[in-house]
PDB file of C-alpha atoms in Angstrom:
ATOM      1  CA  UNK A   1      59.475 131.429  30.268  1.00 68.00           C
ATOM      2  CA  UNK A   2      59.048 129.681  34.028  1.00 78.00           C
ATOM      3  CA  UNK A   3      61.431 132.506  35.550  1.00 94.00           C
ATOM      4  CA  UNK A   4      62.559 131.040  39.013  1.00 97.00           C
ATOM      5  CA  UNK A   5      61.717 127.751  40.034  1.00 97.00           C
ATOM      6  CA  UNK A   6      62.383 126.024  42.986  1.00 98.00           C
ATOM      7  CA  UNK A   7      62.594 122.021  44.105  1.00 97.00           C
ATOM      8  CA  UNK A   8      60.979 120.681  45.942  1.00 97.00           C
ATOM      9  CA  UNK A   9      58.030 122.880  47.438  1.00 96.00           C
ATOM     10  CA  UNK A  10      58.363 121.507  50.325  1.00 97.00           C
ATOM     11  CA  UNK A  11      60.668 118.740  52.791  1.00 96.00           C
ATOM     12  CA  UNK A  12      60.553 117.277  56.130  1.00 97.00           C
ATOM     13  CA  UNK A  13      64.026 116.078  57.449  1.00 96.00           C
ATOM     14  CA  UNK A  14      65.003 115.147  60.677  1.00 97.00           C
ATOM     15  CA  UNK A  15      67.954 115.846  62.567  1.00 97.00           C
ATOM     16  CA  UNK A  16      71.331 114.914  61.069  1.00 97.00           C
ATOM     17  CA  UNK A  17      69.860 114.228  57.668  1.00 97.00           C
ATOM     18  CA  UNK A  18      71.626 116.056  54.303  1.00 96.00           C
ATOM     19  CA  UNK A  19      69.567 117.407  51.498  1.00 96.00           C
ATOM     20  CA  UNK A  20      69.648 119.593  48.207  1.00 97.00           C
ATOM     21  CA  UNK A  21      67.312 122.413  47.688  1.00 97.00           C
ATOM     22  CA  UNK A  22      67.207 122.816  43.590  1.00 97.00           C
ATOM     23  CA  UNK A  23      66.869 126.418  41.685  1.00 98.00           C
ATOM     24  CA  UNK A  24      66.843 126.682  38.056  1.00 98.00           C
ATOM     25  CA  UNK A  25      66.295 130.117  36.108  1.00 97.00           C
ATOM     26  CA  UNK A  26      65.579 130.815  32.217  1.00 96.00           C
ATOM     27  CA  UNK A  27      66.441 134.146  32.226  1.00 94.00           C
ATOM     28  CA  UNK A  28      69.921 133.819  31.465  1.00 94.00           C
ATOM     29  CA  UNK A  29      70.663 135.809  34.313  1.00 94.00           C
ATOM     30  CA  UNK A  30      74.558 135.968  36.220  1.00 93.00           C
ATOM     31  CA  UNK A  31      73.535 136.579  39.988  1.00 93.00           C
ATOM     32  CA  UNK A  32      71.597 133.754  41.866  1.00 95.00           C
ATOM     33  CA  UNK A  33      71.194 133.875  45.595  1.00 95.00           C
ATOM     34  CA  UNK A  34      69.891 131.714  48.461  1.00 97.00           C
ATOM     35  CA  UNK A  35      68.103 133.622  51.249  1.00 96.00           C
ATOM     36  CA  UNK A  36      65.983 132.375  54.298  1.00 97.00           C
ATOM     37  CA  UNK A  37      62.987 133.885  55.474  1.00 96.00           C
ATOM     38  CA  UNK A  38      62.113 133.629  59.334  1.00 94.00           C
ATOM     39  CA  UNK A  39      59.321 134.861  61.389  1.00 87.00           C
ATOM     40  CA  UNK A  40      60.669 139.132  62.542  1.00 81.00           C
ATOM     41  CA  UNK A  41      63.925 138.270  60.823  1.00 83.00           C
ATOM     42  CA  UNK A  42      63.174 139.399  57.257  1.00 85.00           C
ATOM     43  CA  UNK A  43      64.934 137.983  54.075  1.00 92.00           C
ATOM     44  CA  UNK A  44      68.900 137.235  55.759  1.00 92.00           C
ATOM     45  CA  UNK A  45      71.377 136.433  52.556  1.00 92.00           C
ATOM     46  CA  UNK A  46      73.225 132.995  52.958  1.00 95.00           C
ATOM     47  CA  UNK A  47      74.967 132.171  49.810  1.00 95.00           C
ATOM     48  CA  UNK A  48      75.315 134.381  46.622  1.00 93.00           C
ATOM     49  CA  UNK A  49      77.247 133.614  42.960  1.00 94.00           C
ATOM     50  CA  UNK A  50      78.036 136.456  40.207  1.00 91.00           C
ATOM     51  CA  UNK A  51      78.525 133.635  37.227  1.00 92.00           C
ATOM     52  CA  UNK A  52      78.803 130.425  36.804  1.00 94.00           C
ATOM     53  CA  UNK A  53      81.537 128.132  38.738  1.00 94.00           C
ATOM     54  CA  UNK A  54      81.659 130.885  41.760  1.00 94.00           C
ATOM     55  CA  UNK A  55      79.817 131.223  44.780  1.00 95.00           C
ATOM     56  CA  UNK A  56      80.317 133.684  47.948  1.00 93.00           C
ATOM     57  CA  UNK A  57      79.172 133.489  51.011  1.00 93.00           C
ATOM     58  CA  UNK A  58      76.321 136.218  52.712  1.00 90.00           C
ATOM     59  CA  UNK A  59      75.099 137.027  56.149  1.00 88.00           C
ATOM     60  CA  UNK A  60      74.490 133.345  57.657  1.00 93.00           C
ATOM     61  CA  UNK A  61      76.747 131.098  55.783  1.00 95.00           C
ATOM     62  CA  UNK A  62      77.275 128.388  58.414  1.00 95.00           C
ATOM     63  CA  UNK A  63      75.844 125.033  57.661  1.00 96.00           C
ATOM     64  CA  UNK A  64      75.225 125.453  54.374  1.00 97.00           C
ATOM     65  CA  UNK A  65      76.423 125.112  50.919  1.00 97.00           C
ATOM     66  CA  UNK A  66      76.290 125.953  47.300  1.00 97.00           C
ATOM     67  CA  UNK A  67      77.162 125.007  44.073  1.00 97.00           C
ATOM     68  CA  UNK A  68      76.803 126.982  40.574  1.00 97.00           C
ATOM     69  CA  UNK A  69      78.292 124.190  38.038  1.00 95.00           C
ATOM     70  CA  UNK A  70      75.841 125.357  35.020  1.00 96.00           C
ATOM     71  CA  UNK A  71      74.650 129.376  35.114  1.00 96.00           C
ATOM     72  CA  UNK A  72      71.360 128.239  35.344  1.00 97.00           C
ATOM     73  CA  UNK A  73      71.201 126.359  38.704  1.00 97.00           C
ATOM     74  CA  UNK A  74      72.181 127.617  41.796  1.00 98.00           C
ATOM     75  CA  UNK A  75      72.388 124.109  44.365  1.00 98.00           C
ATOM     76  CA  UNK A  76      71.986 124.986  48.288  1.00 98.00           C
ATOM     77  CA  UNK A  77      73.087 121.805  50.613  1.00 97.00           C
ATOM     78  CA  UNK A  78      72.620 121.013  53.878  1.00 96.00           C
ATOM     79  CA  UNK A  79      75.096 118.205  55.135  1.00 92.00           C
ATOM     80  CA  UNK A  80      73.425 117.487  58.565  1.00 96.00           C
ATOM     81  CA  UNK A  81      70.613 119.058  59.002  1.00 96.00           C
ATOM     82  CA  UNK A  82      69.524 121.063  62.645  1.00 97.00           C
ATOM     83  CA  UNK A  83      66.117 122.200  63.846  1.00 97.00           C
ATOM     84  CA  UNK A  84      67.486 126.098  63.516  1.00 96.00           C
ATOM     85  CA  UNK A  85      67.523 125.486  59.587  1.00 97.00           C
ATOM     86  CA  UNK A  86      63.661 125.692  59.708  1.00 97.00           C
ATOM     87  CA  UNK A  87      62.624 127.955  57.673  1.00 97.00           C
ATOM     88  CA  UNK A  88      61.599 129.039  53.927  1.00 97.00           C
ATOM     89  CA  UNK A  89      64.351 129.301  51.804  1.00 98.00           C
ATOM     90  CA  UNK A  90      63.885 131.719  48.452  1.00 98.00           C
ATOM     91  CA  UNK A  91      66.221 131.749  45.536  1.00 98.00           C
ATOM     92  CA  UNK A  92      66.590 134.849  43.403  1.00 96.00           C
ATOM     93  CA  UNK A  93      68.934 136.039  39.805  1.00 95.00           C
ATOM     94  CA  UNK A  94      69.463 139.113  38.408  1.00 91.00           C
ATOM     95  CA  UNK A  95      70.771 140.502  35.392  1.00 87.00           C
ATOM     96  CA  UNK A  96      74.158 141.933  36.117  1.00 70.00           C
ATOM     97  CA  UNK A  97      74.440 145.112  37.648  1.00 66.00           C
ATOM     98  CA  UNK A  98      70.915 145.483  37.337  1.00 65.00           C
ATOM     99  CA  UNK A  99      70.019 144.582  40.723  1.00 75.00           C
ATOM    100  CA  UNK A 100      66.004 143.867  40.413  1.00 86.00           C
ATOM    101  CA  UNK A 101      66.013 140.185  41.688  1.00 90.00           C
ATOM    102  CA  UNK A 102      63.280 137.643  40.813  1.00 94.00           C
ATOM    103  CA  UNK A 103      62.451 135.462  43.032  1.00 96.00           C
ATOM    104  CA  UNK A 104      61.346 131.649  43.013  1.00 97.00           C
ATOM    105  CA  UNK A 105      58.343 130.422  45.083  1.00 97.00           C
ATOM    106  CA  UNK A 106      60.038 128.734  47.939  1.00 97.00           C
ATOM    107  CA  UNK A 107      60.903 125.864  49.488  1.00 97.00           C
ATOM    108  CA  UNK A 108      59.241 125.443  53.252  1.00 97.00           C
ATOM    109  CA  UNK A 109      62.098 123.070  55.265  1.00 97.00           C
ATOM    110  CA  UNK A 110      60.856 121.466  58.459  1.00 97.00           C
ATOM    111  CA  UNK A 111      63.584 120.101  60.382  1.00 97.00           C
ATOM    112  CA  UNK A 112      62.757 117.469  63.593  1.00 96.00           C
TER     113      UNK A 112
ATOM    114  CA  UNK B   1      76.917 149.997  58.795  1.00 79.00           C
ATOM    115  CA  UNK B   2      74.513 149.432  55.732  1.00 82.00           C
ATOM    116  CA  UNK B   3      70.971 149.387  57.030  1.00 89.00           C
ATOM    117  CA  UNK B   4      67.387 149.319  55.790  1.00 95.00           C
ATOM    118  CA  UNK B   5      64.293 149.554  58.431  1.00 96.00           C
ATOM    119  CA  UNK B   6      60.547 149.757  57.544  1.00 97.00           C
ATOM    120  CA  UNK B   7      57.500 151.252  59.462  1.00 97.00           C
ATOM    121  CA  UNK B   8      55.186 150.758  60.824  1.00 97.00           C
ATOM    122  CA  UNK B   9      55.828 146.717  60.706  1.00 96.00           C
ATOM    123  CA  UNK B  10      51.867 146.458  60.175  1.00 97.00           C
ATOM    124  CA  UNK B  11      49.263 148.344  59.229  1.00 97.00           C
ATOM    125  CA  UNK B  12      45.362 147.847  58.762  1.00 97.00           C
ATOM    126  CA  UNK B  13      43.309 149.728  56.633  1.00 97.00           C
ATOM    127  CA  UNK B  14      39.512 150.549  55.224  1.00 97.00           C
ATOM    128  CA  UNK B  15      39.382 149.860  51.291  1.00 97.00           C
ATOM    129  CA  UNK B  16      39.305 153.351  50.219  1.00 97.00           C
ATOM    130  CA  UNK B  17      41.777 154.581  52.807  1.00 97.00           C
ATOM    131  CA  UNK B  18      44.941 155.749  51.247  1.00 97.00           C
ATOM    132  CA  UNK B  19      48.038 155.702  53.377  1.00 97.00           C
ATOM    133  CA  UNK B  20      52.022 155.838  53.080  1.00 98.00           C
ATOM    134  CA  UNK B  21      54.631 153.252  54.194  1.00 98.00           C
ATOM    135  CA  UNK B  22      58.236 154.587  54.685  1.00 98.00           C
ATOM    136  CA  UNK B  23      61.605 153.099  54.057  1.00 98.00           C
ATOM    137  CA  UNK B  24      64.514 154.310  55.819  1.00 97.00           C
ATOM    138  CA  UNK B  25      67.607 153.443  54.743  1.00 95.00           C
ATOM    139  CA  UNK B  26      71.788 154.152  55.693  1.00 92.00           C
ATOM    140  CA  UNK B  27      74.325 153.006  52.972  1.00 87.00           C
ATOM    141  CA  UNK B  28      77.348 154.747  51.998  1.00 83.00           C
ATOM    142  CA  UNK B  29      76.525 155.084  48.463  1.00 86.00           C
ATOM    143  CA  UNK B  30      72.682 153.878  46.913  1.00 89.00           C
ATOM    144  CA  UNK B  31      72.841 152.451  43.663  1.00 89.00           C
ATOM    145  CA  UNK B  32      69.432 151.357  43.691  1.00 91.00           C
ATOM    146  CA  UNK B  33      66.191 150.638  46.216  1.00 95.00           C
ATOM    147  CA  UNK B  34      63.493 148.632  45.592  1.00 95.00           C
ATOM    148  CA  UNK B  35      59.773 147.499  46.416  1.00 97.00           C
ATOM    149  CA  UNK B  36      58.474 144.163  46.215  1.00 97.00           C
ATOM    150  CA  UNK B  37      55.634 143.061  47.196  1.00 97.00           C
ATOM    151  CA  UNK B  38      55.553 139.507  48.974  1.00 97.00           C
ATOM    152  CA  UNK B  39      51.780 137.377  49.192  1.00 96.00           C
ATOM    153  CA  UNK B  40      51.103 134.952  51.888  1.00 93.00           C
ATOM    154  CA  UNK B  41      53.169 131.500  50.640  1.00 92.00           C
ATOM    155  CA  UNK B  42      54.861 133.104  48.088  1.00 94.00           C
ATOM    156  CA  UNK B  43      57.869 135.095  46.797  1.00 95.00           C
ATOM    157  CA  UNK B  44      58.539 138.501  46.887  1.00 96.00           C
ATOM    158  CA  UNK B  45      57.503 139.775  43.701  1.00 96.00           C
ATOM    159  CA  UNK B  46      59.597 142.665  42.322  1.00 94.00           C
ATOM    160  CA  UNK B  47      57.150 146.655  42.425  1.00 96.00           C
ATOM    161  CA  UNK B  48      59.544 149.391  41.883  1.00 95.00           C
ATOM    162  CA  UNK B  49      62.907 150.915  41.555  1.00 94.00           C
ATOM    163  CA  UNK B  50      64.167 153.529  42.432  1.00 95.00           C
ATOM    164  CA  UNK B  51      67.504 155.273  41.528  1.00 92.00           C
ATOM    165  CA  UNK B  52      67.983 158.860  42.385  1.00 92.00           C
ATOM    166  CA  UNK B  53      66.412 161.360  44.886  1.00 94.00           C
ATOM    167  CA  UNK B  54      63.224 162.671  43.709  1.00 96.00           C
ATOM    168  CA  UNK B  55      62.554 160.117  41.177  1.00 96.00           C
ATOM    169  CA  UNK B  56      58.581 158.823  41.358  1.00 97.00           C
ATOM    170  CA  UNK B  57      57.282 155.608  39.910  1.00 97.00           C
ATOM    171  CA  UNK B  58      53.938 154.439  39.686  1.00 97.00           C
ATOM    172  CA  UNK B  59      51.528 151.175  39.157  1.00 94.00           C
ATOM    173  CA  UNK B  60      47.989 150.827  39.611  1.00 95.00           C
ATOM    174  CA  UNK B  61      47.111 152.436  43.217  1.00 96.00           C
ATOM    175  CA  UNK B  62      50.792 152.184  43.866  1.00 98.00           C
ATOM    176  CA  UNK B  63      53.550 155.215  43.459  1.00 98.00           C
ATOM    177  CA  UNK B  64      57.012 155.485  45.332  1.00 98.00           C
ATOM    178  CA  UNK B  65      59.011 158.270  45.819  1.00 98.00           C
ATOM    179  CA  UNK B  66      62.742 158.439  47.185  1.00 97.00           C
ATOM    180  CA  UNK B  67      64.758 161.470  49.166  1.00 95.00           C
ATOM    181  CA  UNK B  68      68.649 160.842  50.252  1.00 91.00           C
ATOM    182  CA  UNK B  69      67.554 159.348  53.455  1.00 93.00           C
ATOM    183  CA  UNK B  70      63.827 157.755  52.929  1.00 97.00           C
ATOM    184  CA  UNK B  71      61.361 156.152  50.327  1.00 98.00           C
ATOM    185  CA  UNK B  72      57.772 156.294  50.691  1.00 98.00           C
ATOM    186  CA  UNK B  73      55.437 153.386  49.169  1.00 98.00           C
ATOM    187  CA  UNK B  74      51.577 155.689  48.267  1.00 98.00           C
ATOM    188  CA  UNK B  75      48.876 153.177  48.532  1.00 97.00           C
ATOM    189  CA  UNK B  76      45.665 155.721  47.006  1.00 97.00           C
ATOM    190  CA  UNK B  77      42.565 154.015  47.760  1.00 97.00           C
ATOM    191  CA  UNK B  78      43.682 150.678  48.685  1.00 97.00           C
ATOM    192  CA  UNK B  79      41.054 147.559  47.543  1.00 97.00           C
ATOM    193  CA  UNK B  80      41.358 144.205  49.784  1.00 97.00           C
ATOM    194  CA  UNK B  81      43.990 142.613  47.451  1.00 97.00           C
ATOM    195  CA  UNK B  82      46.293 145.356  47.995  1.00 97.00           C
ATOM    196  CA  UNK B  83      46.592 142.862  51.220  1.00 98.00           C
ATOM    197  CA  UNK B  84      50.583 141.684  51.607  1.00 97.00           C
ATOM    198  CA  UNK B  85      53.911 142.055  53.307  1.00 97.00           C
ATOM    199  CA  UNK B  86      55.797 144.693  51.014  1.00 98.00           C
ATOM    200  CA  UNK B  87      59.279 144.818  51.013  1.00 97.00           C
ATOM    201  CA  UNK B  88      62.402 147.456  50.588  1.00 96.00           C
ATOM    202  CA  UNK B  89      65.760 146.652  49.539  1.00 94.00           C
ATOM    203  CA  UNK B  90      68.509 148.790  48.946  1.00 92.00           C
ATOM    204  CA  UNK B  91      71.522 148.066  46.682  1.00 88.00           C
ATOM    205  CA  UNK B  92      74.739 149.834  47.593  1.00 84.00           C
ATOM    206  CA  UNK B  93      77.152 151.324  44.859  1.00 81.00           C
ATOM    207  CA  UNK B  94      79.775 149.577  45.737  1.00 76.00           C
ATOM    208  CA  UNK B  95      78.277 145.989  46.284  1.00 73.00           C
ATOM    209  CA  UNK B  96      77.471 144.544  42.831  1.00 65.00           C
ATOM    210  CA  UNK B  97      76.728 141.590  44.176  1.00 71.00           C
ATOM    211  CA  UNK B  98      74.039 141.805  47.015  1.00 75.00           C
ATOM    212  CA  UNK B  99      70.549 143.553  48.390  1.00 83.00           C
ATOM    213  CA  UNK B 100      69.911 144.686  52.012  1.00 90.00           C
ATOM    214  CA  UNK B 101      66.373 143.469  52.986  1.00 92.00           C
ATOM    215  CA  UNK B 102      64.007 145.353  55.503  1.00 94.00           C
ATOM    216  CA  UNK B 103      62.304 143.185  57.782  1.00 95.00           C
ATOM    217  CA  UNK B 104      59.074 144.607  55.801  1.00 96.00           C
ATOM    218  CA  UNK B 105      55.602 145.980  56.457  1.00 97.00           C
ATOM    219  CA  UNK B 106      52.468 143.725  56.653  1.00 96.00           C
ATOM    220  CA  UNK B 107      49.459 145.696  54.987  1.00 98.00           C
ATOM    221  CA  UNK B 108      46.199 144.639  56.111  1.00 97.00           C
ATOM    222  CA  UNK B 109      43.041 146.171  53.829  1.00 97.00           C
ATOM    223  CA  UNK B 110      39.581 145.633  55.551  1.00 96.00           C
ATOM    224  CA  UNK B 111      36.543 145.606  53.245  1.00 94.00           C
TER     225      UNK B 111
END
């Protein structure tokens, strides 16, 4: 049982570029999420899905997006990348309506 | 406006010296709060929660209690790798389908 796992650990991209940021969970779990995590800014929501096939979008949507083909993976792409999408990005599940999320071990994006 | 905001944003501590770190939070309706705790590098990892006023949970050197307006994370006689950012979320009764994040307090425990 791996939980939440994230690919890749870690990515250098430079201005312009596009790239998908991979999360996978075994827990069978409907919710998945895609948050960033800046310096004084906290965890800020970007994209959400409640089941497979939908997606929603949180607090700082723009430039970003998401994909949930297969419950298990939850696909966040960036279609031309920008230095202000530096940043760690965490992906979460939880069971339905339970709430407690579990969170991957992040992916650190350096954009130039 | 749903909001959840942490203090003090750090704190530094003797091992030994027990302490309190407080959650406040404004939502219309709280289904649930929780604690994670969050290491250098890594992802939060899920503490506590928390559904009612009054209810107490404990783990280790950890216990946190909630009111209608506050929680408090107990750290009794912190060691060194009690060291990390802990976080508290709050999940709103009627939002199934997200968690408001404080911006989290960074606990420092000095041998």
């Amino acid at each position: 049982n791996a939980g939440v796992t994230q690919t890749p650990k870690f990515r250098v991209l430079k201005t312009g570029q596009s790239m998908t940021l991979l999360c996978a969970q075994d827990m069978n779990h409907e919710y998945m999420y895609w948050y960033r995590q800046d310096p004084g800014m906290g965890l800020r929501l970007i994209h959400y899905s409640v089941g497979e096939g939908t997606t929603a979008k949180g607090e700082v949507p723009d430039g970003y997006n998401v994909s949930r083909l297969k419950k298990q993976n939850f696909l966040l792409g960036l279609e031309s990348a920008a230095p202000s999408q530096t940043s760690v990005y965490f992906c979460a599940s939880a069971g339905q309506r339970s709430g407690t999320q579990y969170f991957g071990p992040g992916t650190r994006l350096l954009v130039l | 406006e749903d909001q959840v905001t942490q203090s003090p944003e750090a704190l530094r501590l003797q091992e030994g010296e027990s302490s309190s770190l407080n959650c406040s939070y404004t939502v219309s309706g709280l289904r649930g709060l929780f604690w994670y705790r969050q290491d250098p590098g890594k992802g939060p990892e899920f503490l506590f929660t928390l559904y009612s006023a009054g209810e107490e949970k404990e783990k280790e050197r950890l216990k946190a209690t909630l009111t209608k307006k506050e929680s408090f994370l107990h750290i009794t006689a912190p060691k060194p790798e009690d060291s990390a950012t802990y976080l508290c979320a709050v999940q709103a009764t009627y939002r199934d389908d997200k968690i408001i994040f404080g911006k989290g307090t960074r606990l420092h425990i000095l041998p």
